[in-house]
Amino acid sequence: MNKVVIAGGAGAGKTRLINYLGARGYRVVPEVITLLNNEGLNPGNCDSFFDKTFDKQLSLEESIICGADDYVFLDRSSVDLFALCTLSLRKPPLGLVDYVPDFSHVFFINAVFSPGIYLRAAKMHKDDYVSFARRIYHDLELVHEQEGVYDLYILEHDLTRELYSTIASVLAL
């Protein structure tokens, strides 16, 4: 079984691509931070946000990945949580650093489809938004260079079908 992360800044098209993959029968893990935000938990109102996010990430992955023989696609992952901890100057949850390299491939979508919606929802300044996307990529690249545990790809397309086509070609789907 291979864990494949779909990463990128907010509004890059990750969830749309994950839904596209799910519709084609692949196992997918939804974005955990969005699930927690929908439950009313966010960094602004909960000191244990990062621990709860990491715990939920692991339990959700385990429930979806259990018994998988092929590829499992993750909408964001612990890599994004690691970047968020770094940007927030918070210590990552125990075990997160060891968990980050547990992927076979990471695809970073270098595009922004709807930053305005995200910026309003997160009350984030545009510079912070761009900084967060860069930080995610930096952390992905750093682990890739230091550990060499996953293959890192940059996707420059802006259409879901083109993104899927590139991933399918790389993974021989």
PDB file of C-alpha atoms in Angstrom:
ATOM      1  CA  MET A   1       0.000   0.000   0.000  1.00  0.00           C
ATOM      2  CA  ASN A   2       1.252   3.459  -0.929  1.00  0.00           C
ATOM      3  CA  LYS A   3       0.152   6.683   0.732  1.00  0.00           C
ATOM      4  CA  VAL A   4       0.048   9.565  -1.739  1.00  0.00           C
ATOM      5  CA  VAL A   5      -0.348  13.100  -0.423  1.00  0.00           C
ATOM      6  CA  ILE A   6      -2.034  15.832  -2.434  1.00  0.00           C
ATOM      7  CA  ALA A   7      -0.605  19.046  -0.959  1.00  0.00           C
ATOM      8  CA  GLY A   8      -0.626  22.747  -1.768  1.00  0.00           C
ATOM      9  CA  GLY A   9      -1.884  26.047  -0.511  1.00  0.00           C
ATOM     10  CA  ALA A  10      -5.512  26.676   0.335  1.00  0.00           C
ATOM     11  CA  GLY A  11      -7.694  26.926  -2.741  1.00  0.00           C
ATOM     12  CA  ALA A  12      -5.191  25.092  -4.952  1.00  0.00           C
ATOM     13  CA  GLY A  13      -7.674  22.379  -5.953  1.00  0.00           C
ATOM     14  CA  LYS A  14      -6.591  19.568  -3.619  1.00  0.00           C
ATOM     15  CA  THR A  15     -10.071  18.630  -2.420  1.00  0.00           C
ATOM     16  CA  ARG A  16     -11.473  18.800  -5.945  1.00  0.00           C
ATOM     17  CA  LEU A  17      -8.721  16.405  -7.100  1.00  0.00           C
ATOM     18  CA  ILE A  18      -9.318  14.099  -4.108  1.00  0.00           C
ATOM     19  CA  ASN A  19     -13.036  13.991  -4.960  1.00  0.00           C
ATOM     20  CA  TYR A  20     -12.135  13.215  -8.583  1.00  0.00           C
ATOM     21  CA  LEU A  21      -9.917  10.326  -7.434  1.00  0.00           C
ATOM     22  CA  GLY A  22     -12.593   9.070  -5.027  1.00  0.00           C
ATOM     23  CA  ALA A  23     -15.179   9.085  -7.815  1.00  0.00           C
ATOM     24  CA  ARG A  24     -12.866   6.797  -9.769  1.00  0.00           C
ATOM     25  CA  GLY A  25     -12.829   4.236  -6.978  1.00  0.00           C
ATOM     26  CA  TYR A  26      -9.590   5.102  -5.211  1.00  0.00           C
ATOM     27  CA  ARG A  27      -9.477   5.228  -1.430  1.00  0.00           C
ATOM     28  CA  VAL A  28      -9.177   8.813  -0.237  1.00  0.00           C
ATOM     29  CA  VAL A  29      -8.620  10.476   3.137  1.00  0.00           C
ATOM     30  CA  PRO A  30     -10.406  13.838   3.451  1.00  0.00           C
ATOM     31  CA  GLU A  31      -8.780  16.969   4.843  1.00  0.00           C
ATOM     32  CA  VAL A  32      -8.793  16.574   8.622  1.00  0.00           C
ATOM     33  CA  ILE A  33      -8.468  20.279   9.484  1.00  0.00           C
ATOM     34  CA  THR A  34     -11.662  21.029   7.547  1.00  0.00           C
ATOM     35  CA  LEU A  35     -13.488  18.217   9.362  1.00  0.00           C
ATOM     36  CA  LEU A  36     -12.407  19.632  12.735  1.00  0.00           C
ATOM     37  CA  ASN A  37     -13.301  23.190  11.730  1.00  0.00           C
ATOM     38  CA  ASN A  38     -16.765  21.935  10.758  1.00  0.00           C
ATOM     39  CA  GLU A  39     -17.020  20.535  14.299  1.00  0.00           C
ATOM     40  CA  GLY A  40     -16.206  24.008  15.670  1.00  0.00           C
ATOM     41  CA  LEU A  41     -12.594  23.296  16.571  1.00  0.00           C
ATOM     42  CA  ASN A  42      -9.979  25.715  15.238  1.00  0.00           C
ATOM     43  CA  PRO A  43      -6.593  27.081  16.314  1.00  0.00           C
ATOM     44  CA  GLY A  44      -8.185  30.220  17.717  1.00  0.00           C
ATOM     45  CA  ASN A  45     -10.425  28.499  20.247  1.00  0.00           C
ATOM     46  CA  CYS A  46      -8.585  25.357  21.325  1.00  0.00           C
ATOM     47  CA  ASP A  47      -5.131  24.956  22.827  1.00  0.00           C
ATOM     48  CA  SER A  48      -4.999  21.296  21.852  1.00  0.00           C
ATOM     49  CA  PHE A  49      -5.975  21.896  18.206  1.00  0.00           C
ATOM     50  CA  PHE A  50      -2.750  20.445  16.826  1.00  0.00           C
ATOM     51  CA  ASP A  51      -2.851  17.337  19.025  1.00  0.00           C
ATOM     52  CA  LYS A  52      -6.509  16.703  18.149  1.00  0.00           C
ATOM     53  CA  THR A  53      -5.779  17.243  14.458  1.00  0.00           C
ATOM     54  CA  PHE A  54      -2.899  14.769  14.509  1.00  0.00           C
ATOM     55  CA  ASP A  55      -4.914  12.193  16.486  1.00  0.00           C
ATOM     56  CA  LYS A  56      -7.864  12.502  14.092  1.00  0.00           C
ATOM     57  CA  GLN A  57      -5.505  12.311  11.084  1.00  0.00           C
ATOM     58  CA  LEU A  58      -4.074   9.014  12.323  1.00  0.00           C
ATOM     59  CA  SER A  59      -7.414   7.446  13.242  1.00  0.00           C
ATOM     60  CA  LEU A  60      -9.047   8.522   9.977  1.00  0.00           C
ATOM     61  CA  GLU A  61      -6.160   7.179   7.928  1.00  0.00           C
ATOM     62  CA  GLU A  62      -6.136   3.883   9.808  1.00  0.00           C
ATOM     63  CA  SER A  63      -9.859   3.380   9.242  1.00  0.00           C
ATOM     64  CA  ILE A  64      -9.659   4.155   5.516  1.00  0.00           C
ATOM     65  CA  ILE A  65      -6.314   2.522   4.767  1.00  0.00           C
ATOM     66  CA  CYS A  66      -7.066  -0.733   6.596  1.00  0.00           C
ATOM     67  CA  GLY A  67      -6.854  -3.540   4.057  1.00  0.00           C
ATOM     68  CA  ALA A  68      -5.802  -1.331   1.137  1.00  0.00           C
ATOM     69  CA  ASP A  69      -3.506  -3.013  -1.368  1.00  0.00           C
ATOM     70  CA  ASP A  70      -2.964  -0.151  -3.765  1.00  0.00           C
ATOM     71  CA  TYR A  71      -2.746   3.634  -3.564  1.00  0.00           C
ATOM     72  CA  VAL A  72      -4.510   5.724  -0.937  1.00  0.00           C
ATOM     73  CA  PHE A  73      -4.736   9.468  -1.593  1.00  0.00           C
ATOM     74  CA  LEU A  74      -4.670  12.006   1.236  1.00  0.00           C
ATOM     75  CA  ASP A  75      -6.103  15.518   1.031  1.00  0.00           C
ATOM     76  CA  ARG A  76      -3.310  17.343   2.813  1.00  0.00           C
ATOM     77  CA  SER A  77      -1.764  15.343   5.624  1.00  0.00           C
ATOM     78  CA  SER A  78       0.443  15.635   8.636  1.00  0.00           C
ATOM     79  CA  VAL A  79       2.885  17.578   6.435  1.00  0.00           C
ATOM     80  CA  ASP A  80       0.470  20.506   6.369  1.00  0.00           C
ATOM     81  CA  LEU A  81       0.002  20.259  10.122  1.00  0.00           C
ATOM     82  CA  PHE A  82       3.775  20.356  10.566  1.00  0.00           C
ATOM     83  CA  ALA A  83       3.950  23.544   8.457  1.00  0.00           C
ATOM     84  CA  LEU A  84       1.077  25.105  10.406  1.00  0.00           C
ATOM     85  CA  CYS A  85       2.838  24.361  13.715  1.00  0.00           C
ATOM     86  CA  THR A  86       6.027  25.921  12.373  1.00  0.00           C
ATOM     87  CA  LEU A  87       4.227  29.060  11.188  1.00  0.00           C
ATOM     88  CA  SER A  88       2.329  29.352  14.465  1.00  0.00           C
ATOM     89  CA  LEU A  89       5.566  28.937  16.438  1.00  0.00           C
ATOM     90  CA  ARG A  90       4.060  25.933  18.215  1.00  0.00           C
ATOM     91  CA  LYS A  91       5.725  22.662  19.037  1.00  0.00           C
ATOM     92  CA  PRO A  92       4.447  19.867  16.769  1.00  0.00           C
ATOM     93  CA  PRO A  93       2.471  17.057  18.467  1.00  0.00           C
ATOM     94  CA  LEU A  94       4.526  14.150  19.770  1.00  0.00           C
ATOM     95  CA  GLY A  95       5.136  11.670  16.963  1.00  0.00           C
ATOM     96  CA  LEU A  96       4.347  14.071  14.116  1.00  0.00           C
ATOM     97  CA  VAL A  97       7.952  14.461  12.980  1.00  0.00           C
ATOM     98  CA  ASP A  98       8.363  10.681  12.748  1.00  0.00           C
ATOM     99  CA  TYR A  99       5.067  10.335  10.896  1.00  0.00           C
ATOM    100  CA  VAL A 100       5.716  12.932   8.173  1.00  0.00           C
ATOM    101  CA  PRO A 101       7.999  10.706   6.030  1.00  0.00           C
ATOM    102  CA  ASP A 102       5.445   7.856   5.930  1.00  0.00           C
ATOM    103  CA  PHE A 103       4.392   8.557   2.316  1.00  0.00           C
ATOM    104  CA  SER A 104       5.443   7.129  -1.046  1.00  0.00           C
ATOM    105  CA  HIS A 105       4.647  10.175  -3.199  1.00  0.00           C
ATOM    106  CA  VAL A 106       3.774  13.796  -2.538  1.00  0.00           C
ATOM    107  CA  PHE A 107       2.210  15.967  -5.231  1.00  0.00           C
ATOM    108  CA  PHE A 108       2.249  19.701  -4.535  1.00  0.00           C
ATOM    109  CA  ILE A 109      -0.283  21.710  -6.567  1.00  0.00           C
ATOM    110  CA  ASN A 110       1.370  25.032  -7.309  1.00  0.00           C
ATOM    111  CA  ALA A 111      -1.816  26.927  -8.144  1.00  0.00           C
ATOM    112  CA  VAL A 112      -4.428  29.051  -6.432  1.00  0.00           C
ATOM    113  CA  PHE A 113      -8.048  28.794  -7.550  1.00  0.00           C
ATOM    114  CA  SER A 114      -9.976  30.538  -4.806  1.00  0.00           C
ATOM    115  CA  PRO A 115      -7.690  32.422  -2.406  1.00  0.00           C
ATOM    116  CA  GLY A 116     -10.277  35.148  -1.765  1.00  0.00           C
ATOM    117  CA  ILE A 117     -12.759  32.679  -0.300  1.00  0.00           C
ATOM    118  CA  TYR A 118     -10.108  31.103   1.879  1.00  0.00           C
ATOM    119  CA  LEU A 119      -8.624  34.407   3.014  1.00  0.00           C
ATOM    120  CA  ARG A 120     -12.038  35.663   4.130  1.00  0.00           C
ATOM    121  CA  ALA A 121     -12.898  32.409   5.890  1.00  0.00           C
ATOM    122  CA  ALA A 122      -9.567  32.136   7.681  1.00  0.00           C
ATOM    123  CA  LYS A 123      -9.244  35.890   8.240  1.00  0.00           C
ATOM    124  CA  MET A 124      -5.733  35.463   6.916  1.00  0.00           C
ATOM    125  CA  HIS A 125      -3.770  38.211   5.186  1.00  0.00           C
ATOM    126  CA  LYS A 126      -2.712  37.423   1.609  1.00  0.00           C
ATOM    127  CA  ASP A 127       0.995  37.486   2.539  1.00  0.00           C
ATOM    128  CA  ASP A 128       0.328  34.922   5.287  1.00  0.00           C
ATOM    129  CA  TYR A 129      -1.603  32.779   2.814  1.00  0.00           C
ATOM    130  CA  VAL A 130       1.305  32.756   0.354  1.00  0.00           C
ATOM    131  CA  SER A 131       3.767  32.212   3.211  1.00  0.00           C
ATOM    132  CA  PHE A 132       1.797  29.181   4.417  1.00  0.00           C
ATOM    133  CA  ALA A 133       1.783  27.602   0.947  1.00  0.00           C
ATOM    134  CA  ARG A 134       5.522  28.217   0.637  1.00  0.00           C
ATOM    135  CA  ARG A 135       6.112  26.789   4.112  1.00  0.00           C
ATOM    136  CA  ILE A 136       4.228  23.616   3.237  1.00  0.00           C
ATOM    137  CA  TYR A 137       6.357  23.184   0.133  1.00  0.00           C
ATOM    138  CA  HIS A 138       9.557  24.007   2.043  1.00  0.00           C
ATOM    139  CA  ASP A 139       8.776  21.361   4.672  1.00  0.00           C
ATOM    140  CA  LEU A 140       7.937  18.798   1.989  1.00  0.00           C
ATOM    141  CA  GLU A 141      11.182  19.546   0.193  1.00  0.00           C
ATOM    142  CA  LEU A 142      13.247  19.472   3.387  1.00  0.00           C
ATOM    143  CA  VAL A 143      12.001  16.025   4.436  1.00  0.00           C
ATOM    144  CA  HIS A 144      12.409  14.809   0.848  1.00  0.00           C
ATOM    145  CA  GLU A 145      16.043  15.968   0.717  1.00  0.00           C
ATOM    146  CA  GLN A 146      16.983  14.797   4.213  1.00  0.00           C
ATOM    147  CA  GLU A 147      15.183  11.477   4.299  1.00  0.00           C
ATOM    148  CA  GLY A 148      14.617  10.622   0.650  1.00  0.00           C
ATOM    149  CA  VAL A 149      11.569   8.656   1.741  1.00  0.00           C
ATOM    150  CA  TYR A 150       9.039   9.913  -0.783  1.00  0.00           C
ATOM    151  CA  ASP A 151       9.078  11.229  -4.317  1.00  0.00           C
ATOM    152  CA  LEU A 152       8.130  14.906  -4.543  1.00  0.00           C
ATOM    153  CA  TYR A 153       6.403  16.346  -7.608  1.00  0.00           C
ATOM    154  CA  ILE A 154       5.239  19.863  -8.422  1.00  0.00           C
ATOM    155  CA  LEU A 155       1.992  20.097 -10.396  1.00  0.00           C
ATOM    156  CA  GLU A 156       1.555  23.290 -12.403  1.00  0.00           C
ATOM    157  CA  HIS A 157      -1.776  22.445 -14.048  1.00  0.00           C
ATOM    158  CA  ASP A 158      -4.986  24.212 -13.193  1.00  0.00           C
ATOM    159  CA  LEU A 159      -7.518  21.672 -14.431  1.00  0.00           C
ATOM    160  CA  THR A 160      -8.478  18.627 -12.387  1.00  0.00           C
ATOM    161  CA  ARG A 161      -8.290  16.289 -15.386  1.00  0.00           C
ATOM    162  CA  GLU A 162      -4.754  17.484 -16.172  1.00  0.00           C
ATOM    163  CA  LEU A 163      -3.703  17.041 -12.544  1.00  0.00           C
ATOM    164  CA  TYR A 164      -5.158  13.531 -12.540  1.00  0.00           C
ATOM    165  CA  SER A 165      -3.496  12.718 -15.852  1.00  0.00           C
ATOM    166  CA  THR A 166      -0.075  13.716 -14.515  1.00  0.00           C
ATOM    167  CA  ILE A 167      -0.540  11.698 -11.326  1.00  0.00           C
ATOM    168  CA  ALA A 168      -1.862   8.700 -13.271  1.00  0.00           C
ATOM    169  CA  SER A 169       1.182   8.839 -15.529  1.00  0.00           C
ATOM    170  CA  VAL A 170       3.659   9.036 -12.629  1.00  0.00           C
ATOM    171  CA  LEU A 171       1.965   6.258 -10.652  1.00  0.00           C
ATOM    172  CA  ALA A 172       1.032   4.151 -13.705  1.00  0.00           C
ATOM    173  CA  LEU A 173      -2.629   4.064 -12.661  1.00  0.00           C
TER     174      LEU A 173
END
